[in-house]
GROMACS .gro file of C-alpha atoms in nm:
model
  316
    1MET     CA    1  -0.007   0.014  -0.013
    2THR     CA    2   0.137   0.360  -0.092
    3ALA     CA    3   0.225   0.543   0.213
    4LEU     CA    4   0.029   0.896   0.243
    5PRO     CA    5   0.228   1.211   0.189
    6THR     CA    6   0.330   1.386   0.500
    7LEU     CA    7   0.156   1.728   0.531
    8LEU     CA    8   0.343   1.974   0.790
    9VAL     CA    9   0.147   2.237   0.919
   10LEU     CA   10   0.312   2.543   1.075
   11ASP     CA   11   0.012   2.633   1.312
   12ALA     CA   12  -0.169   2.951   1.426
   13GLU     CA   13  -0.507   2.958   1.623
   14PRO     CA   14  -0.744   2.883   1.477
   15PRO     CA   15  -0.591   2.574   1.299
   16PRO     CA   16  -0.715   2.533   0.920
   17ARG     CA   17  -0.988   2.319   0.883
   18LEU     CA   18  -0.860   2.011   0.661
   19GLY     CA   19  -1.132   1.733   0.734
   20ARG     CA   20  -1.120   1.680   0.338
   21LEU     CA   21  -0.782   1.543   0.339
   22THR     CA   22  -0.855   1.271   0.604
   23GLY     CA   23  -0.704   0.952   0.464
   24ARG     CA   24  -0.556   1.132   0.201
   25ALA     CA   25  -0.253   1.274   0.403
   26ARG     CA   26  -0.063   1.243   0.710
   27VAL     CA   27  -0.127   1.587   0.869
   28VAL     CA   28   0.149   1.674   1.130
   29HIS     CA   29   0.118   1.988   1.324
   30THR     CA   30   0.423   2.196   1.451
   31ASP     CA   31   0.486   2.539   1.624
   32GLU     CA   32   0.800   2.743   1.534
   33ALA     CA   33   1.013   2.562   1.797
   34GLY     CA   34   0.940   2.207   1.627
   35LEU     CA   35   0.966   2.338   1.281
   36ALA     CA   36   1.333   2.245   1.194
   37GLY     CA   37   1.315   1.907   1.347
   38ARG     CA   38   1.005   1.817   1.152
   39LEU     CA   39   1.095   1.946   0.806
   40PRO     CA   40   1.298   1.642   0.701
   41GLU     CA   41   1.006   1.403   0.702
   42ALA     CA   42   0.736   1.654   0.527
   43ASP     CA   43   0.630   1.635   0.156
   44VAL     CA   44   0.414   1.941   0.197
   45LEU     CA   45   0.458   2.247   0.416
   46LEU     CA   46   0.161   2.457   0.506
   47VAL     CA   47   0.269   2.798   0.658
   48TRP     CA   48  -0.063   2.888   0.848
   49ASP     CA   49   0.110   3.102   1.065
   50PHE     CA   50   0.200   3.360   0.786
   51ALA     CA   51   0.306   3.600   1.061
   52SER     CA   52   0.604   3.379   1.165
   53HIS     CA   53   0.965   3.404   0.988
   54ALA     CA   54   1.046   3.049   1.148
   55VAL     CA   55   1.075   2.911   0.807
   56ARG     CA   56   1.347   3.146   0.704
   57THR     CA   57   1.555   3.014   1.007
   58ALA     CA   58   1.453   2.632   0.978
   59TRP     CA   59   1.514   2.607   0.613
   60PRO     CA   60   1.880   2.627   0.584
   61GLY     CA   61   1.916   2.276   0.830
   62ALA     CA   62   2.017   1.950   0.752
   63GLY     CA   63   1.803   1.678   0.566
   64PRO     CA   64   1.545   1.659   0.288
   65ARG     CA   65   1.330   1.944   0.258
   66PRO     CA   66   0.938   1.952   0.127
   67GLY     CA   67   0.891   1.985  -0.236
   68TRP     CA   68   0.596   2.220  -0.200
   69VAL     CA   69   0.551   2.526   0.029
   70HIS     CA   70   0.221   2.695   0.042
   71THR     CA   71   0.157   3.024   0.269
   72ALA     CA   72  -0.179   3.134   0.375
   73SER     CA   73  -0.088   3.511   0.281
   74ALA     CA   74  -0.042   3.713  -0.034
   75GLY     CA   75   0.303   3.800   0.042
   76VAL     CA   76   0.613   3.543   0.064
   77ASP     CA   77   0.882   3.740   0.201
   78HIS     CA   78   0.863   3.602   0.560
   79LEU     CA   79   0.959   3.279   0.449
   80LEU     CA   80   1.189   3.312   0.151
   81CYS     CA   81   1.543   3.269   0.243
   82PRO     CA   82   1.874   3.215  -0.018
   83GLU     CA   83   1.834   2.844   0.036
   84LEU     CA   84   1.474   2.789  -0.018
   85ALA     CA   85   1.494   3.033  -0.340
   86ALA     CA   86   1.784   2.842  -0.479
   87SER     CA   87   1.598   2.485  -0.410
   88ASP     CA   88   1.395   2.306  -0.646
   89THR     CA   89   1.107   2.330  -0.397
   90VAL     CA   90   0.771   2.497  -0.534
   91VAL     CA   91   0.640   2.796  -0.325
   92THR     CA   92   0.280   2.899  -0.363
   93ASN     CA   93   0.077   3.162  -0.204
   94ALA     CA   94  -0.317   3.277  -0.135
   95ARG     CA   95  -0.334   3.504  -0.412
   96GLY     CA   96  -0.703   3.575  -0.499
   97ILE     CA   97  -0.852   3.538  -0.156
   98PHE     CA   98  -0.764   3.902  -0.051
   99ASP     CA   99  -0.810   4.136  -0.351
  100ALA     CA  100  -1.179   4.231  -0.289
  101PRO     CA  101  -1.175   4.266   0.092
  102ILE     CA  102  -0.827   4.494   0.042
  103ALA     CA  103  -0.982   4.693  -0.210
  104GLU     CA  104  -1.305   4.771  -0.026
  105TYR     CA  105  -1.091   4.842   0.276
  106VAL     CA  106  -0.877   5.112   0.072
  107ALA     CA  107  -1.214   5.281  -0.051
  108ALA     CA  108  -1.327   5.290   0.308
  109LEU     CA  109  -1.014   5.482   0.409
  110VAL     CA  110  -1.032   5.714   0.077
  111LEU     CA  111  -1.398   5.796   0.217
  112ALA     CA  112  -1.294   5.842   0.558
  113MET     CA  113  -1.019   6.061   0.501
  114ALA     CA  114  -1.205   6.259   0.225
  115LYS     CA  115  -1.501   6.309   0.453
  116ASP     CA  116  -1.298   6.370   0.776
  117LEU     CA  117  -1.483   6.074   0.963
  118PRO     CA  118  -1.231   6.041   1.253
  119ARG     CA  119  -1.240   6.386   1.345
  120THR     CA  120  -1.646   6.361   1.333
  121TRP     CA  121  -1.612   6.066   1.582
  122GLU     CA  122  -1.367   6.258   1.811
  123LEU     CA  123  -1.591   6.558   1.810
  124GLN     CA  124  -1.878   6.335   1.876
  125ARG     CA  125  -1.726   6.167   2.181
  126GLU     CA  126  -1.641   6.538   2.303
  127ARG     CA  127  -1.984   6.639   2.239
  128VAL     CA  128  -1.880   6.948   2.019
  129TRP     CA  129  -2.083   7.051   1.720
  130ARG     CA  130  -1.804   7.202   1.461
  131HIS     CA  131  -1.931   7.221   1.116
  132ARG     CA  132  -1.682   7.157   0.860
  133GLU     CA  133  -1.644   7.108   0.480
  134SER     CA  134  -1.517   6.766   0.344
  135ARG     CA  135  -1.364   6.663   0.000
  136ARG     CA  136  -1.539   6.537  -0.271
  137VAL     CA  137  -1.394   6.201  -0.381
  138ALA     CA  138  -1.518   6.175  -0.748
  139GLY     CA  139  -1.319   6.372  -1.006
  140THR     CA  140  -0.998   6.303  -0.784
  141ARG     CA  141  -0.697   6.106  -0.882
  142ALA     CA  142  -0.508   5.796  -0.759
  143VAL     CA  143  -0.207   5.638  -0.810
  144VAL     CA  144  -0.187   5.261  -0.722
  145VAL     CA  145   0.173   5.092  -0.675
  146GLY     CA  146   0.168   4.750  -0.743
  147SER     CA  147   0.017   4.566  -1.047
  148GLY     CA  148  -0.073   4.250  -0.900
  149PRO     CA  149  -0.449   4.135  -0.854
  150ILE     CA  150  -0.488   4.333  -0.533
  151GLY     CA  151  -0.351   4.656  -0.686
  152ARG     CA  152  -0.563   4.610  -0.998
  153GLU     CA  153  -0.892   4.552  -0.767
  154VAL     CA  154  -0.796   4.839  -0.588
  155ALA     CA  155  -0.788   5.063  -0.892
  156ARG     CA  156  -1.121   4.932  -1.039
  157THR     CA  157  -1.301   4.993  -0.684
  158LEU     CA  158  -1.174   5.344  -0.671
  159LYS     CA  159  -1.275   5.408  -1.024
  160ALA     CA  160  -1.654   5.295  -0.909
  161LEU     CA  161  -1.617   5.590  -0.688
  162GLY     CA  162  -1.516   5.840  -0.978
  163VAL     CA  163  -1.177   5.838  -0.901
  164THR     CA  164  -0.920   5.817  -1.194
  165ALA     CA  165  -0.659   5.549  -1.104
  166ALA     CA  166  -0.344   5.477  -1.264
  167VAL     CA  167  -0.158   5.170  -1.186
  168VAL     CA  168   0.235   5.144  -1.149
  169GLY     CA  169   0.418   4.799  -1.192
  170ARG     CA  170   0.756   4.652  -1.233
  171VAL     CA  171   0.737   4.688  -1.604
  172PRO     CA  172   0.523   4.908  -1.850
  173ARG     CA  173   0.248   4.743  -2.044
  174THR     CA  174  -0.080   4.811  -2.158
  175GLY     CA  175  -0.282   4.983  -1.902
  176ILE     CA  176   0.012   4.978  -1.632
  177HIS     CA  177   0.282   5.221  -1.601
  178GLY     CA  178   0.631   5.160  -1.539
  179PRO     CA  179   0.842   5.258  -1.270
  180GLY     CA  180   0.971   5.548  -1.460
  181ASP     CA  181   0.634   5.700  -1.455
  182LEU     CA  182   0.586   5.712  -1.067
  183ASP     CA  183   0.726   6.055  -0.965
  184ARG     CA  184   0.534   6.203  -1.231
  185LEU     CA  185   0.182   6.029  -1.130
  186LEU     CA  186   0.274   6.119  -0.758
  187ALA     CA  187   0.323   6.473  -0.811
  188ARG     CA  188  -0.073   6.482  -0.920
  189ALA     CA  189  -0.212   6.229  -0.714
  190ASP     CA  190  -0.475   6.301  -0.456
  191TRP     CA  191  -0.440   5.949  -0.319
  192VAL     CA  192  -0.141   5.716  -0.329
  193ILE     CA  193  -0.186   5.353  -0.228
  194ALA     CA  194   0.101   5.136  -0.177
  195ALA     CA  195   0.001   4.777  -0.281
  196ALA     CA  196   0.328   4.624  -0.400
  197PRO     CA  197   0.502   4.295  -0.291
  198LEU     CA  198   0.826   4.329  -0.080
  199THR     CA  199   1.142   4.288  -0.274
  200GLU     CA  200   1.456   4.451  -0.291
  201GLU     CA  201   1.350   4.686  -0.553
  202THR     CA  202   1.039   4.789  -0.338
  203ARG     CA  203   1.181   4.807  -0.007
  204GLY     CA  204   1.189   5.138   0.135
  205MET     CA  205   1.040   5.293  -0.172
  206PHE     CA  206   0.827   5.550  -0.015
  207ASP     CA  207   1.126   5.756   0.164
  208LEU     CA  208   1.171   6.133   0.208
  209ARG     CA  209   1.206   6.233  -0.133
  210ARG     CA  210   0.891   6.024  -0.249
  211PHE     CA  211   0.648   6.211   0.009
  212GLY     CA  212   0.845   6.516  -0.093
  213VAL     CA  213   0.714   6.489  -0.448
  214MET     CA  214   0.354   6.435  -0.332
  215GLN     CA  215   0.113   6.742  -0.328
  216PRO     CA  216   0.029   6.884   0.039
  217SER     CA  217  -0.343   6.778  -0.022
  218ALA     CA  218  -0.243   6.398  -0.108
  219CYS     CA  219  -0.309   6.135   0.119
  220PHE     CA  220  -0.119   5.800   0.174
  221VAL     CA  221  -0.236   5.437   0.226
  222ASN     CA  222  -0.028   5.145   0.270
  223VAL     CA  223  -0.175   4.795   0.235
  224GLY     CA  224   0.123   4.615   0.081
  225ARG     CA  225   0.421   4.546   0.314
  226GLY     CA  226   0.532   4.775   0.614
  227GLN     CA  227   0.886   4.769   0.483
  228LEU     CA  228   0.764   4.950   0.130
  229VAL     CA  229   0.761   5.273   0.356
  230VAL     CA  230   1.050   5.434   0.554
  231GLU     CA  231   0.823   5.515   0.877
  232ASP     CA  232   1.042   5.795   1.012
  233ALA     CA  233   1.025   5.968   0.646
  234LEU     CA  234   0.626   5.943   0.675
  235VAL     CA  235   0.603   6.092   1.009
  236ARG     CA  236   0.836   6.376   0.918
  237ALA     CA  237   0.606   6.457   0.596
  238LEU     CA  238   0.297   6.453   0.817
  239GLU     CA  239   0.426   6.661   1.095
  240ARG     CA  240   0.528   6.915   0.831
  241ARG     CA  241   0.236   6.899   0.651
  242TRP     CA  242   0.390   6.778   0.328
  243ILE     CA  243   0.098   6.555   0.277
  244ALA     CA  244  -0.254   6.572   0.421
  245GLY     CA  245  -0.274   6.236   0.575
  246ALA     CA  246  -0.217   5.877   0.590
  247ALA     CA  247  -0.318   5.533   0.671
  248LEU     CA  248  -0.097   5.234   0.740
  249ASP     CA  249  -0.274   4.882   0.767
  250VAL     CA  250   0.077   4.699   0.753
  251LEU     CA  251   0.398   4.825   0.962
  252THR     CA  252   0.760   4.757   0.975
  253SER     CA  253   0.716   4.609   1.326
  254GLU     CA  254   0.399   4.414   1.397
  255PRO     CA  255   0.212   4.440   1.640
  256LEU     CA  256   0.275   4.785   1.685
  257ALA     CA  257   0.434   4.847   2.026
  258SER     CA  258   0.197   5.062   2.272
  259ASP     CA  259   0.479   5.317   2.331
  260SER     CA  260   0.548   5.359   1.932
  261PRO     CA  261   0.525   5.724   1.829
  262LEU     CA  262   0.322   5.616   1.522
  263TRP     CA  263   0.010   5.615   1.749
  264ARG     CA  264   0.029   5.989   1.802
  265VAL     CA  265   0.112   6.110   1.477
  266PRO     CA  266  -0.134   6.369   1.379
  267GLY     CA  267  -0.329   6.283   1.060
  268LEU     CA  268  -0.240   5.919   1.067
  269LEU     CA  269  -0.472   5.625   1.083
  270VAL     CA  270  -0.323   5.282   1.235
  271SER     CA  271  -0.494   4.946   1.149
  272PRO     CA  272  -0.392   4.614   1.292
  273HIS     CA  273  -0.320   4.443   0.932
  274MET     CA  274  -0.685   4.360   0.860
  275SER     CA  275  -0.769   4.510   0.566
  276GLY     CA  276  -0.794   4.175   0.390
  277ASP     CA  277  -0.947   3.982   0.688
  278THR     CA  278  -1.330   3.963   0.628
  279VAL     CA  279  -1.576   3.703   0.809
  280GLY     CA  280  -1.468   3.369   0.689
  281TRP     CA  281  -1.170   3.421   0.553
  282ARG     CA  282  -0.985   3.165   0.739
  283ASP     CA  283  -1.227   2.924   0.596
  284GLU     CA  284  -1.158   3.052   0.249
  285LEU     CA  285  -0.785   3.004   0.310
  286GLY     CA  286  -0.861   2.645   0.425
  287ALA     CA  287  -1.044   2.549   0.129
  288GLN     CA  288  -0.806   2.718  -0.124
  289PHE     CA  289  -0.518   2.485   0.040
  290VAL     CA  290  -0.730   2.192   0.006
  291GLU     CA  291  -0.809   2.260  -0.380
  292PHE     CA  292  -0.421   2.290  -0.432
  293PHE     CA  293  -0.337   1.989  -0.226
  294GLU     CA  294  -0.601   1.779  -0.450
  295ARG     CA  295  -0.425   1.922  -0.764
  296TRP     CA  296  -0.066   1.819  -0.646
  297ALA     CA  297  -0.152   1.491  -0.531
  298ALA     CA  298  -0.326   1.413  -0.880
  299GLY     CA  299  -0.017   1.540  -1.033
  300ARG     CA  300  -0.169   1.849  -1.200
  301PRO     CA  301   0.020   2.173  -1.196
  302LEU     CA  302  -0.029   2.407  -0.915
  303ARG     CA  303  -0.184   2.722  -0.924
  304ASN     CA  304  -0.013   3.075  -0.735
  305VAL     CA  305   0.340   2.960  -0.813
  306VAL     CA  306   0.564   3.215  -0.694
  307ASP     CA  307   0.866   3.333  -0.898
  308LYS     CA  308   1.129   3.287  -0.595
  309GLN     CA  309   1.364   3.521  -0.752
  310ARG     CA  310   1.118   3.787  -0.785
  311GLY     CA  311   0.931   3.736  -0.468
  312TYR     CA  312   0.575   3.717  -0.598
  313VAL     CA  313   0.354   3.529  -0.873
  314PRO     CA  314   0.453   3.666  -1.244
  315GLY     CA  315   0.215   3.713  -1.482
  316HIS     CA  316   0.049   4.029  -1.358
   0.00000   0.00000   0.00000
């Protein structure tokens, strides 16, 4: 009788629902401390704890390694290390699960900042009646940095609000601007949305110079990766009113420490990496992995295969 393949799960709470794999895989659960010791026995690794960097540490050890690694996240920078990138192991991600929820979240942030909703809530709590004027969203301009499915969905959603949205990707093509157009687009944008993957090219791309290019009425939103932004530069830009406001759903260090100065920066909205997490999202992630596992077990090509040198799924 053919032995069942071993599926190793780097756990997080709540664990994934993998009932459909009963009798089809030997499922082994581990935490960060046990990952290195369990890797040699695994045929497949499911990185359910997508906030963990344990794979980067454990992968270079001795012994065989899984032929397939799947992460329940869109980003893969938390697990890619030189040894994994150079190996024959296939890496897949959760592309497709978060596109619409993140786009809705971005639209909500744009509307909240345009209509000054945070200040309205503060004034209500203070029982202060203070009339103000708010900004119109229709007719404004946005630049979305990141031409993957999330970035494109953000652009489509903003266009439904009457916003003219330009998308910037790694290479220019029909409907997508290249990096050489970014500064020109930033200088005209009312809304700047960061939705790019974290690579060596994108790390720290929103620095003091880039915030200086933006117009004083612009607002900045990051739903990509925290390391896309030089946070000290953003703080300086907000304090000096180089830009009108910002919202960060991802940060360089998560969770954000209670004594971080980012909590108190005027004009900055901070949320705990939740833009893609809607009711039922974990079940969707689990169902997607089971579908991928069934394809893998049947010898069919996997979807969402990451280019390990680029750090994202190519073809978009």
